[in-house]
Short mmCIF file of C-alpha atoms and ligand atoms in Angstrom, two decimals:
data_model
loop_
_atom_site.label_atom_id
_atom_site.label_comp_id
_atom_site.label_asym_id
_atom_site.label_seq_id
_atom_site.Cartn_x
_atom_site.Cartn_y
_atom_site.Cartn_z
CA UNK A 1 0.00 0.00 0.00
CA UNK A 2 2.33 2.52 0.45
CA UNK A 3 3.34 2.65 -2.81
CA UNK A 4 -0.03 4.43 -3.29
CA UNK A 5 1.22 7.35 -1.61
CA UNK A 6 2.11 10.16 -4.28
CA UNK A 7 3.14 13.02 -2.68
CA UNK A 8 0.54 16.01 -1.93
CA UNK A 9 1.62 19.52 -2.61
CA UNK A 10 4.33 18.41 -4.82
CA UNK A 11 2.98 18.27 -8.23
CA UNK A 12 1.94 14.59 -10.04
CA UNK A 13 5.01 12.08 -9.88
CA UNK A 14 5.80 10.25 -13.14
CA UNK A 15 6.05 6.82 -13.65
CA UNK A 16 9.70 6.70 -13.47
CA UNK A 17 9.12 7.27 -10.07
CA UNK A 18 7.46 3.99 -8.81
CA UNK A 19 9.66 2.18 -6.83
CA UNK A 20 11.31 -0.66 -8.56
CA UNK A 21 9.48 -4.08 -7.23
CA UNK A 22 6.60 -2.07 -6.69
CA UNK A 23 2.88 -3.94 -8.10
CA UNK A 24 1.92 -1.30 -10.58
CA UNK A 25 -1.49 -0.91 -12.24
CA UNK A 26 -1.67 1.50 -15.21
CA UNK A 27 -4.41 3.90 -15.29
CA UNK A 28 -4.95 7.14 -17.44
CA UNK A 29 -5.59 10.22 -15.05
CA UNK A 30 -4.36 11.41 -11.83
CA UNK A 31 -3.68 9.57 -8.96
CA UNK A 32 -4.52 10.91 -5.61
CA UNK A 33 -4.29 9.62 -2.15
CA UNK A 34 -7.35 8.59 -0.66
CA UNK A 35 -9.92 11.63 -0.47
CA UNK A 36 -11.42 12.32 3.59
CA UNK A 37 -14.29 14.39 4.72
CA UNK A 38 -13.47 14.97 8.27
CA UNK A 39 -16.80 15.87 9.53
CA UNK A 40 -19.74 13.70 9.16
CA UNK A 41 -22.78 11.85 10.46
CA UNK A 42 -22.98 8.48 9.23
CA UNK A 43 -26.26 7.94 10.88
CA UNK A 44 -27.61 10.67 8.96
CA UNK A 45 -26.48 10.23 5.43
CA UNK A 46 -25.91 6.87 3.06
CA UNK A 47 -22.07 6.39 3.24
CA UNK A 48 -22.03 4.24 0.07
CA UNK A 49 -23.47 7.13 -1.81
CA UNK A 50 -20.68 9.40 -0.15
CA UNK A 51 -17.89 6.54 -1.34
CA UNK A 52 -19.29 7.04 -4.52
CA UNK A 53 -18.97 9.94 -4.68
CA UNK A 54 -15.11 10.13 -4.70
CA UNK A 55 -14.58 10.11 -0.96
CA UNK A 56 -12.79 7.38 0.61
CA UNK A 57 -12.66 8.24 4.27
CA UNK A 58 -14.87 9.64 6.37
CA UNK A 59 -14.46 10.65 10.18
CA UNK A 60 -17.86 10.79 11.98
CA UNK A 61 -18.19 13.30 14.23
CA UNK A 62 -21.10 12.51 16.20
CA UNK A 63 -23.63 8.98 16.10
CA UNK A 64 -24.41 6.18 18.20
CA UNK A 65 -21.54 4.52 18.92
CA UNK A 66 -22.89 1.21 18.56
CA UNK A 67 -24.46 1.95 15.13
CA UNK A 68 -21.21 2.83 14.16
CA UNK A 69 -19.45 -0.38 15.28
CA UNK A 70 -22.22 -2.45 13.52
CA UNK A 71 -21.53 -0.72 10.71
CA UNK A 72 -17.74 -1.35 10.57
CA UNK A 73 -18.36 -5.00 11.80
CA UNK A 74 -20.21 -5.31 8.08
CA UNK A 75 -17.04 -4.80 6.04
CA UNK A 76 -18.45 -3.35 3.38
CA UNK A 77 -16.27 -2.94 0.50
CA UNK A 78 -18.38 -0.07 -0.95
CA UNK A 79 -18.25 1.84 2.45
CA UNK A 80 -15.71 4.64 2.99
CA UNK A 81 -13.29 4.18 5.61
CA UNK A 82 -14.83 5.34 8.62
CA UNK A 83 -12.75 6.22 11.90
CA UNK A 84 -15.48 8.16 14.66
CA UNK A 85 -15.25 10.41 17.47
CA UNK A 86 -18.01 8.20 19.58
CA UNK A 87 -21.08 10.10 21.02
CA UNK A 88 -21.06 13.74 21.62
CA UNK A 89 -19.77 14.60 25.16
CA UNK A 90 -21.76 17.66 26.44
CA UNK A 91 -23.73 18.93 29.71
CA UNK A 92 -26.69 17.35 30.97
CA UNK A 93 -29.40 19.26 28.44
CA UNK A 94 -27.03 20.33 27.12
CA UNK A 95 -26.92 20.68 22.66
CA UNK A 96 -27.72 18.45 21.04
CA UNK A 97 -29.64 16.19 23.84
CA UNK A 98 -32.77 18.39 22.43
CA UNK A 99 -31.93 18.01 18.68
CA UNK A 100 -34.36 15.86 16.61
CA UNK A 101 -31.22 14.53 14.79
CA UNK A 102 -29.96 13.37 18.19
CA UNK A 103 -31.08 10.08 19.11
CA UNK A 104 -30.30 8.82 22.65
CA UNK A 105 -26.76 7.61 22.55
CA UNK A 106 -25.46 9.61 19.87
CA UNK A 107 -24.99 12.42 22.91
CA UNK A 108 -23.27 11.88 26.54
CA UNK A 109 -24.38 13.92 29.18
CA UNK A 110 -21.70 14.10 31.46
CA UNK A 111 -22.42 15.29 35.04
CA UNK A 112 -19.05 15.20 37.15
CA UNK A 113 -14.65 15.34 37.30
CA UNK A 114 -15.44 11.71 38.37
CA UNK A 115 -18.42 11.12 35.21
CA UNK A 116 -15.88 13.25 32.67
CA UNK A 117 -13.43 10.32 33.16
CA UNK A 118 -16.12 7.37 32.86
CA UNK A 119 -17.28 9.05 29.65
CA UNK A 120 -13.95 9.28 27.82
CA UNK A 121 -13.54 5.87 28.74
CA UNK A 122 -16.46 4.94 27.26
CA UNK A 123 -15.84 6.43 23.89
CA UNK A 124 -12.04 4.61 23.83
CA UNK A 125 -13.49 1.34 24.20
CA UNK A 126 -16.49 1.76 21.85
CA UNK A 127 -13.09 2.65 19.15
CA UNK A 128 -13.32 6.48 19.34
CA UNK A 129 -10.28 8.01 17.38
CA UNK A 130 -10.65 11.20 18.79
CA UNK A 131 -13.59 12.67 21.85
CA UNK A 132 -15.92 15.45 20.67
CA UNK A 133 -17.28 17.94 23.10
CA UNK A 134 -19.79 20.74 22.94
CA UNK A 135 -19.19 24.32 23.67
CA UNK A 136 -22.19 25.92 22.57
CA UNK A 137 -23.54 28.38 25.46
CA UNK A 138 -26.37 29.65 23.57
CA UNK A 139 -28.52 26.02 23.18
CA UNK A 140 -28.42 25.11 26.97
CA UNK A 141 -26.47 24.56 29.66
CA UNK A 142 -22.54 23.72 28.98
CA UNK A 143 -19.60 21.98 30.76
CA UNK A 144 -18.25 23.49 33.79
CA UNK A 145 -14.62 24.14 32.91
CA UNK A 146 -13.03 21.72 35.12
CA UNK A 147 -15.30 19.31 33.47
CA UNK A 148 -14.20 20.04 30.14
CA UNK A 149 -10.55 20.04 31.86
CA UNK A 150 -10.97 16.63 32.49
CA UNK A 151 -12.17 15.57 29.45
CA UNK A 152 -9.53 17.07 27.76
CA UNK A 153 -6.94 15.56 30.15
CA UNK A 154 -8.15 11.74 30.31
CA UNK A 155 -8.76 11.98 26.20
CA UNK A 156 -4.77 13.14 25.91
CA UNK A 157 -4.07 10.41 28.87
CA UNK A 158 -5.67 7.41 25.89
CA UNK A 159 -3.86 9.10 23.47
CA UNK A 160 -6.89 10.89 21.68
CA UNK A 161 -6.80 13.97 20.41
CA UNK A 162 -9.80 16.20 21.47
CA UNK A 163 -12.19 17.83 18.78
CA UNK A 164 -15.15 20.97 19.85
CA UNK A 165 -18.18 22.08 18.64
CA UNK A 166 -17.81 25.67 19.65
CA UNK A 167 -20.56 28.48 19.00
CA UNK A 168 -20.84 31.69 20.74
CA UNK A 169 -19.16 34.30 22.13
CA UNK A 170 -15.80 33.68 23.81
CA UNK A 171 -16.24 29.47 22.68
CA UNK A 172 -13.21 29.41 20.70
CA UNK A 173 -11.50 31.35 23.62
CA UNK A 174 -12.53 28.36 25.77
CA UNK A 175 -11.68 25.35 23.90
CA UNK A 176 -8.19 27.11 23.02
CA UNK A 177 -8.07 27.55 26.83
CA UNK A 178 -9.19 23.69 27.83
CA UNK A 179 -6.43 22.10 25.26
CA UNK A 180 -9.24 21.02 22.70
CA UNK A 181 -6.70 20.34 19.46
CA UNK A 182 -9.65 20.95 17.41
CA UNK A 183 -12.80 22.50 16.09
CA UNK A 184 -14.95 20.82 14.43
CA UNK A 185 -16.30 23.97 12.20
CA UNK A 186 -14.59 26.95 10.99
CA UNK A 187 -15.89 29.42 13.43
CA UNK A 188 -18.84 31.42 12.04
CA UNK A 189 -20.42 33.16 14.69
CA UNK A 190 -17.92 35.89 15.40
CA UNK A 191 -14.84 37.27 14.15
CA UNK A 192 -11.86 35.63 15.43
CA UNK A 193 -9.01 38.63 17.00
CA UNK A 194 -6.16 38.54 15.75
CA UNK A 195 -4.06 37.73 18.77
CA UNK A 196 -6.16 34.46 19.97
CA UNK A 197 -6.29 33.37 16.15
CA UNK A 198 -2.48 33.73 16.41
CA UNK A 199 -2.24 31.01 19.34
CA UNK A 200 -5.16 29.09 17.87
CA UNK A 201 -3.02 28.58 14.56
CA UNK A 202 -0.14 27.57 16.57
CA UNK A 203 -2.00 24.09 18.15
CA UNK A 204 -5.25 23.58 16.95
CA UNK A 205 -6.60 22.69 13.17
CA UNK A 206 -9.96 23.51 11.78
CA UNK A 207 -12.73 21.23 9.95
CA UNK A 208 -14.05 23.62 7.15
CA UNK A 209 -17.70 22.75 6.91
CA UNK A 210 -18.05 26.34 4.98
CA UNK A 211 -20.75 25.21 2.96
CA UNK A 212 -23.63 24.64 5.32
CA UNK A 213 -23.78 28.44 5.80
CA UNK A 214 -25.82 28.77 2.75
CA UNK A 215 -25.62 25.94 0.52
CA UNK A 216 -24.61 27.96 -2.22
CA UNK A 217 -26.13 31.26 -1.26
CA UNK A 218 -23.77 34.07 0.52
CA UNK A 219 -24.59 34.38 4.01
CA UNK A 220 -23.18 36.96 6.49
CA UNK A 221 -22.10 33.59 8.38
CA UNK A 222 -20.25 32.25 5.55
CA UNK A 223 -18.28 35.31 5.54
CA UNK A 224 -17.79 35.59 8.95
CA UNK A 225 -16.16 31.87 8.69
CA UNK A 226 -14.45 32.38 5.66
CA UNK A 227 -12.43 35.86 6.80
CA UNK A 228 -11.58 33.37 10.12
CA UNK A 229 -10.34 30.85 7.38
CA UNK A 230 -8.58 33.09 5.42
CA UNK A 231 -6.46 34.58 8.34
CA UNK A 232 -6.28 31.28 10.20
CA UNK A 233 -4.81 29.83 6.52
CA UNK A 234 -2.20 33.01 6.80
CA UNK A 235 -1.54 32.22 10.28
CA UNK A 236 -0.36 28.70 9.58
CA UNK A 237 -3.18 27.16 11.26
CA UNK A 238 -3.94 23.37 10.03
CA UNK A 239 -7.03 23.16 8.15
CA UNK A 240 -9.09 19.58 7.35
CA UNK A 241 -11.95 19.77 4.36
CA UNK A 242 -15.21 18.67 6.12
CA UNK A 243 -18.68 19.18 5.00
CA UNK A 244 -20.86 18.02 8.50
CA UNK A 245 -22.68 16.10 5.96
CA UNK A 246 -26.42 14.76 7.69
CA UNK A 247 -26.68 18.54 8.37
CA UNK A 248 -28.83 20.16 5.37
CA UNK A 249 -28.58 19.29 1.61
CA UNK A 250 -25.15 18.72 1.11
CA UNK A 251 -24.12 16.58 -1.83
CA UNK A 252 -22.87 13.32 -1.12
CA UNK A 253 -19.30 12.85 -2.25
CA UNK A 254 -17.05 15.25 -2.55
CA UNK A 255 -18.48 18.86 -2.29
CA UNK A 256 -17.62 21.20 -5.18
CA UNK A 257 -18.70 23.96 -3.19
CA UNK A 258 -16.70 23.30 -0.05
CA UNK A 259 -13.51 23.37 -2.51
CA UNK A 260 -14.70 26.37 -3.64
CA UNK A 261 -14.80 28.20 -0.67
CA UNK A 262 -11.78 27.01 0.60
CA UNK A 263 -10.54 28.28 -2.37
CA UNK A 264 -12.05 31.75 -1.42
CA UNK A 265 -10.29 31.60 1.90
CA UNK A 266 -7.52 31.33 0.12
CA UNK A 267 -5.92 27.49 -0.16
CA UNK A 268 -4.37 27.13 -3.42
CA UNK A 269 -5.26 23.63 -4.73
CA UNK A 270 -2.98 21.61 -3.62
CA UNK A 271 -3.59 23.14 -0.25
CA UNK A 272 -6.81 21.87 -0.70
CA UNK A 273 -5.91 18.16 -1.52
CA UNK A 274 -4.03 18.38 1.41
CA UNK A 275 -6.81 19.46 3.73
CA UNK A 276 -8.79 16.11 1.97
CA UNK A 277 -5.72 13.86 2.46
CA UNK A 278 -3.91 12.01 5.63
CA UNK A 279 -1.29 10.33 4.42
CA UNK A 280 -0.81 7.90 7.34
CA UNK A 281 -4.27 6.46 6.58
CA UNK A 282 -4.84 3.19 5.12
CA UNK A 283 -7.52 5.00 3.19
CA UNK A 284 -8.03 3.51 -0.83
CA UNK A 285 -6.59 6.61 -3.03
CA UNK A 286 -8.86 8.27 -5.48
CA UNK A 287 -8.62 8.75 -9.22
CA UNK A 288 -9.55 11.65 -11.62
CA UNK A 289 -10.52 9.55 -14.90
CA UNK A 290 -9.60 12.66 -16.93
CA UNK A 291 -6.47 13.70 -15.44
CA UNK A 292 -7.00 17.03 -12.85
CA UNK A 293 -7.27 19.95 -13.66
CA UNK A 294 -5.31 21.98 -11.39
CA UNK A 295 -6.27 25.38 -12.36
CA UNK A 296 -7.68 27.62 -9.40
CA UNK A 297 -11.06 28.04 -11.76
CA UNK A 298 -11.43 24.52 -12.85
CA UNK A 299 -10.21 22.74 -9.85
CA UNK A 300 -13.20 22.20 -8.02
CA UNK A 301 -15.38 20.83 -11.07
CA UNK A 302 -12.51 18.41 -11.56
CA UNK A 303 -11.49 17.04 -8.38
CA UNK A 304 -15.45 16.20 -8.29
CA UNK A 305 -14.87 13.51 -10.88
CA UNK A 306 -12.45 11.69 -8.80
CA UNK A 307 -13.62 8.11 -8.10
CA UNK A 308 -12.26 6.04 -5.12
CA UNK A 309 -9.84 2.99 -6.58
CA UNK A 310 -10.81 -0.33 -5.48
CA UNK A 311 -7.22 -1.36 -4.29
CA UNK A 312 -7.06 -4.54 -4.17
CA UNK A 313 -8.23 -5.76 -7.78
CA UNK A 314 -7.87 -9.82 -7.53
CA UNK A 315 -7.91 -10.07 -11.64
ZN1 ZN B 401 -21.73 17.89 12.67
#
């Protein structure tokens, strides 16, 4: 497998490159490594459809454990790869306990230091790669700070990284403060200063999900998250495409106008294929039939033709 890995950022490799030894296929096109949305809800959306659509890992941020690990026990060969963050750790009544979209187990309320501890736990052995909290003031009651403190400390104790929903004044502020590594949407509620963003760049990366702020249509809060992008780009910050698909009508696959706005914010496009790319993951790579087109105006429309390669072909 890892002669799959062409390099991201560097331009397409030629053939004289392949390692000598190496199985080699031939295809027409380009090559990619395998593309990821880092922010979706596989109980919410068909995940074949999304593999289908040219993405070949997806990180759920937010179901029922269980359903999850049902799902992976099926080994599906037309499922994406699928690594999840568990259930939702947030306050008792706290968002999204109240959410229609929420059934019971897709959220954790946790109540305690002690309970904060428990519920990490919980996540690790259901096969959590990361633990998702919630830091949104303005939907109900939120996690004392040395609650989140502990989350944050027993997650980094199992060797997971911590990822926050954070909306409202002062959340970013927070989760920056707590340790959180990541946010799980570009912030879009408020304008980022300058001197936190700095810090924020330093540690934490960013899952884009631009396009739910209008689906197409400019919205104040898709500006809002897209002048946060753009400096937080500047900044150095770390940036991972993600569409929070299962929330509004996103297209399944890869999301021409999620590359678009990253785009906007100012990722050239092979910062963008490396926001959709982790190249320790065992993830199948991805294939644009027609070769891509990697100029700024065309890019998007291309890289939506990629098609995940099946890579393992027995004939
Ligand atoms: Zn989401």
């Amino acid at each position: 497998m890892r002669a799959w890995r062409p390099a991201v950022g560097g331009g397409p490799l030629p053939p004289s490159s392949v390692p000598p030894g190496a199985r080699v296929r031939q295809v027409g096109g380009t090559l990619l490594p395998g593309l990821r949305d880092a922010h979706v809800h596989s109980g919410l959306v068909d995940l074949r459809a999304v593999r289908a659509g040219g993405i070949s890992q997806v990180d759920d941020l937010g179901s029922v454990p269980a359903s999850v690990a049902e799902l992976l026990a099926a080994d599906d060969p037309e499922l994406p790869q699928v690594r999840a963050v568990g259930a939702f750790l947030t306050a008792p009544g706290g968002y999204p306990s109240d959410r229609s979209w929420a059934p019971p187990g897709s959220f954790r309320e946790v109540r305690s230091v002690v309970d904060a501890q428990a519920a990490v736990g919980e996540q690790h052995r259901s096969g959590a790669r990361a633990i998702k909290v919630v830091l949104h003031p303005g939907a109900g009651p939120t996690l004392p700070a040395r609650v989140l403190a502990e989350i944050v400390s027993t997650a980094h104790g199992m060797g997971l990284p911590v990822v926050a929903h954070a909306e409202g004044d002062n959340t970013v502020r927070g989760a920056y403060e707590a340790g959180v590594d990541g946010l799980a949407h570009t912030p879009w509620t408020e304008r980022i200063e300058d001197r936190l963003l700095t810090d924020v760049a330093q540690r934490m990366s960013w899952i884009s999900t631009l396009d739910i702020h209008g689906y197409g249509s400019d919205t104040a809060e898709l500006r809002t998250a897209v002048d946060n992008l753009r400096r937080f780009c500047h900044l150095g910050g770390t940036i991972r495409y993600g569409t929070d698909l299962g929330n509004g009508p996103l297209p399944l696959g890869i999301n021409a106008r999620e590359v678009a706005a990253l785009q906007t914010a100012g990722l050239a496009p092979d910062d963008v294929l490396t926001a959709m790319t982790d190249l320790d993951s065992p993830a199948p790579p991805c294939w644009v039939p027609g070769g891509l087109d990697r100029r700024p105006s065309r890019f998007a429309g291309s890289l939506c033709t990629a098609r995940v390669l099946d890579p393992s072909p027995t004939s």
